[in-house]
Amino acid sequence: MHIAFVASEGVPFSKTGGLADVVGALPRALAAQGHQISVYLPRYRQTKLTDPQTVVRSITVPYDDEYRFCSLVRAGSSGGVRYHFVEYPPYFDREGLYGTPVGDYPDNAERFAMFSRAVIEASKILDVPQVFHCHDWQSALVPVMLRSLYAEDPAFRDVGTVFTIHNMGYQGLFPAEILPLLMLPWDLFTISKMEFFGQVNFLKGALAFSDYITTVSKKYSQEIQNGIRVWFGGRVAGSGGHSHRHFEWRGL
């Protein structure tokens, strides 16, 4: 099976916490079992690559005010895993991954929306996986976009999505006006999809649209489900009828 991991950090290339350790280890473990594994990460200032090669020179990402153009860099393979990096210096060539000691970068929604859309577009050129495995809010727009903007794209008709929650404390909360800026439809702004107390919640969107949801442990899975039921008006994601796909929760 071809599985594409999509995450905002992963060792040995970038790290702020435990997410990076999982993204560094799990793909290798799956590759050792015979799966074809790709990993997509942003190319940050701290990302050190040996002999990087540009494999997609230009990926067009539309915003409501202009188009932006990023590229995809390949850094070979290690442990049977092929690594790709989305490169766009205005967004990722910064001192920190997500912000400064003062706070988060104000354009984090735009940054990781570009990352998510670039991964989807690049996969159409390189090799569409059978499953996208996304991690935390920074890659949460991949399942959202696949089931909305790309819902009629035949390239992704049979592609599954897995979403892993590493830390519910970080959800990707942004003003509602971010939807048109990112060229996302307003019909996502409902309690059964991405709306959260008047804001847009990226992580909630991934829960609404992913086929399979996992957490870092069985206990953590049990701990967070009651809170998530409240997000969806008393329903667990997927039970509201807005998705034709079956949902399962598992703790790794």
XYZ file of C-alpha atoms in Angstrom:
252
model
C 0.000 0.000 0.000
C 1.201 3.504 -0.809
C 0.780 5.765 2.244
C 1.658 9.464 2.202
C 2.354 11.067 5.572
C 1.578 14.784 5.762
C 2.863 16.647 8.809
C 4.302 19.973 9.870
C 7.417 18.452 11.427
C 9.410 15.250 11.535
C 12.833 14.173 12.715
C 15.581 14.493 11.673
C 14.462 17.499 9.614
C 12.380 19.607 12.011
C 11.070 19.299 15.542
C 9.257 21.135 18.308
C 7.652 18.170 20.098
C 6.486 14.566 20.073
C 4.747 14.869 16.706
C 8.144 14.994 15.029
C 9.233 11.776 16.738
C 6.166 9.888 15.523
C 6.559 11.183 11.971
C 10.195 10.154 12.099
C 9.563 6.614 13.347
C 6.161 5.389 12.097
C 6.875 5.734 8.351
C 10.038 3.663 8.748
C 8.150 0.978 10.655
C 5.514 0.759 7.928
C 8.154 0.711 5.200
C 9.820 -2.216 6.959
C 6.507 -4.079 6.625
C 6.620 -3.650 2.860
C 4.495 -0.533 2.354
C 5.438 2.252 -0.047
C 5.865 5.344 2.120
C 6.180 9.021 1.272
C 6.525 11.852 3.777
C 5.619 15.473 3.013
C 7.001 18.244 5.235
C 7.542 22.007 4.925
C 11.094 23.079 4.182
C 11.899 25.323 7.121
C 15.036 27.334 7.739
C 16.201 24.638 10.172
C 15.632 21.839 7.631
C 19.021 20.510 6.557
C 18.975 18.484 3.339
C 21.694 16.565 1.532
C 21.621 16.893 -2.251
C 18.043 18.229 -2.534
C 16.430 18.045 -5.961
C 13.498 20.100 -7.180
C 10.949 17.628 -8.548
C 8.012 20.020 -9.038
C 9.205 23.454 -10.046
C 5.963 25.371 -9.678
C 2.743 24.615 -7.800
C 0.025 27.246 -8.101
C -1.871 27.978 -4.879
C -4.809 30.393 -5.243
C -5.812 32.908 -2.602
C -8.570 35.443 -2.978
C -6.101 38.284 -3.390
C -3.432 36.655 -5.590
C -1.754 33.464 -6.695
C 1.297 32.169 -4.871
C 3.780 29.699 -6.296
C 5.701 27.120 -4.303
C 7.861 24.158 -5.313
C 8.522 20.621 -4.144
C 11.982 19.374 -3.227
C 12.963 15.721 -2.841
C 15.721 14.720 -0.429
C 16.170 11.104 -1.453
C 15.065 8.229 0.720
C 16.047 6.760 4.062
C 14.900 3.536 5.652
C 12.666 2.871 2.656
C 10.900 6.232 3.097
C 10.885 8.930 0.410
C 10.926 12.513 1.708
C 9.420 15.557 -0.011
C 9.480 19.182 1.135
C 7.208 22.046 0.201
C 9.413 25.072 -0.407
C 8.137 28.637 -0.165
C 10.627 30.906 1.644
C 8.182 33.741 2.445
C 6.215 31.280 4.606
C 8.755 28.749 5.834
C 12.170 30.412 5.894
C 11.627 31.805 9.378
C 13.278 31.500 12.763
C 10.516 29.371 14.289
C 8.205 26.734 12.881
C 4.928 28.180 14.168
C 5.778 31.488 15.777
C 8.079 33.514 17.979
C 8.330 33.791 21.774
C 5.747 36.557 21.476
C 3.111 34.327 19.865
C 1.974 32.444 16.771
C 2.637 33.822 13.312
C -0.479 35.755 12.229
C -0.478 34.070 8.808
C -0.330 30.455 10.029
C -3.641 29.669 8.334
C -2.269 30.785 4.970
C 1.034 29.006 5.558
C -0.405 25.596 6.246
C -3.228 25.947 3.738
C -0.520 26.359 1.116
C 1.302 23.343 2.497
C -1.831 21.185 2.365
C -2.869 22.208 -1.139
C 0.693 21.870 -2.426
C 0.861 18.280 -1.138
C -2.382 17.409 -2.914
C -1.298 19.005 -6.182
C 2.204 17.525 -6.045
C 0.834 14.027 -5.491
C -1.069 14.291 -8.773
C 2.233 14.852 -10.541
C 4.400 12.367 -8.652
C 2.144 9.535 -7.479
C -1.265 9.688 -5.832
C -1.180 7.533 -2.687
C -3.861 5.123 -1.625
C -3.990 6.811 1.790
C -3.069 10.255 3.086
C -2.122 10.049 6.774
C -2.334 13.566 8.209
C -1.231 14.791 11.619
C -2.593 17.627 13.786
C -4.181 20.861 12.635
C -1.362 21.968 10.348
C -2.248 19.260 7.799
C -5.961 19.108 8.648
C -6.977 20.855 5.434
C -5.845 17.893 3.339
C -8.947 15.787 4.139
C -11.106 18.927 4.093
C -9.930 19.887 0.613
C -10.097 16.342 -0.722
C -13.781 16.080 0.245
C -14.735 19.590 -0.877
C -12.554 21.299 -3.490
C -11.307 18.001 -4.948
C -14.461 15.954 -4.443
C -15.023 15.605 -8.204
C -11.372 15.045 -9.103
C -11.075 11.487 -10.457
C -7.463 11.302 -9.301
C -8.629 11.133 -5.668
C -11.849 9.177 -6.044
C -10.523 6.098 -4.251
C -8.035 7.791 -1.905
C -8.559 7.305 1.837
C -7.657 9.664 4.650
C -6.409 8.975 8.168
C -6.064 11.775 10.697
C -4.068 11.468 13.922
C -4.576 13.804 16.867
C -1.362 14.297 18.813
C -2.423 17.270 20.933
C -5.996 18.557 21.187
C -4.687 21.714 22.799
C -3.721 23.044 19.372
C -6.663 23.112 16.972
C -5.958 25.778 14.361
C -8.562 28.404 15.276
C -8.968 31.344 12.906
C -11.552 34.049 12.092
C -14.361 33.000 9.771
C -13.049 35.359 7.089
C -10.154 32.966 6.510
C -12.390 30.709 4.396
C -12.734 33.010 1.367
C -9.080 34.045 1.682
C -8.092 30.391 1.312
C -10.667 29.870 -1.475
C -12.660 27.457 0.681
C -16.471 27.395 0.346
C -18.696 29.009 2.955
C -20.739 25.819 3.289
C -17.872 24.479 5.424
C -18.854 27.009 8.088
C -21.449 24.867 9.884
C -21.504 23.034 13.217
C -21.205 19.689 11.413
C -18.025 20.767 9.615
C -15.612 23.558 10.609
C -17.542 26.166 12.585
C -16.526 26.472 16.254
C -18.081 29.261 18.338
C -17.947 31.692 15.437
C -14.465 30.709 14.312
C -13.028 28.250 11.825
C -11.460 25.182 13.439
C -9.033 23.347 11.142
C -8.741 20.288 13.377
C -12.526 19.959 13.589
C -12.670 19.994 9.801
C -10.295 17.042 9.631
C -12.445 15.117 12.105
C -15.518 15.824 10.000
C -14.015 14.697 6.715
C -11.412 12.025 7.501
C -12.256 8.375 6.968
C -10.373 7.119 9.995
C -9.311 8.972 13.139
C -6.531 7.914 15.478
C -4.839 9.332 18.554
C -1.517 8.683 20.229
C -3.019 6.174 22.680
C -6.235 4.320 23.455
C -6.625 6.277 26.710
C -6.261 9.619 24.932
C -8.864 8.534 22.400
C -11.334 7.885 25.194
C -10.515 11.121 26.996
C -11.220 13.448 24.084
C -14.338 11.906 22.542
C -16.863 13.466 24.919
C -15.504 16.926 24.200
C -15.606 16.321 20.481
C -19.245 15.222 20.643
C -20.040 18.726 21.910
C -18.249 20.212 18.893
C -20.672 18.448 16.581
C -23.849 19.254 18.486
C -23.788 16.016 20.483
C -22.603 13.823 17.619
C -19.225 12.256 17.023
C -17.701 13.405 13.749
C -19.194 11.536 10.857
C -22.520 10.694 12.462
C -24.305 13.744 11.112
C -24.771 12.427 7.621
C -22.594 15.015 5.861
C -20.033 12.388 4.821
C -20.727 9.214 2.879
C -17.697 7.546 4.447
C -17.552 5.395 7.567
C -15.706 6.680 10.624
C -13.657 4.727 13.140
C -11.741 5.927 16.198
C -8.615 4.142 17.374
C -5.828 4.852 19.837
C -2.447 3.712 18.632
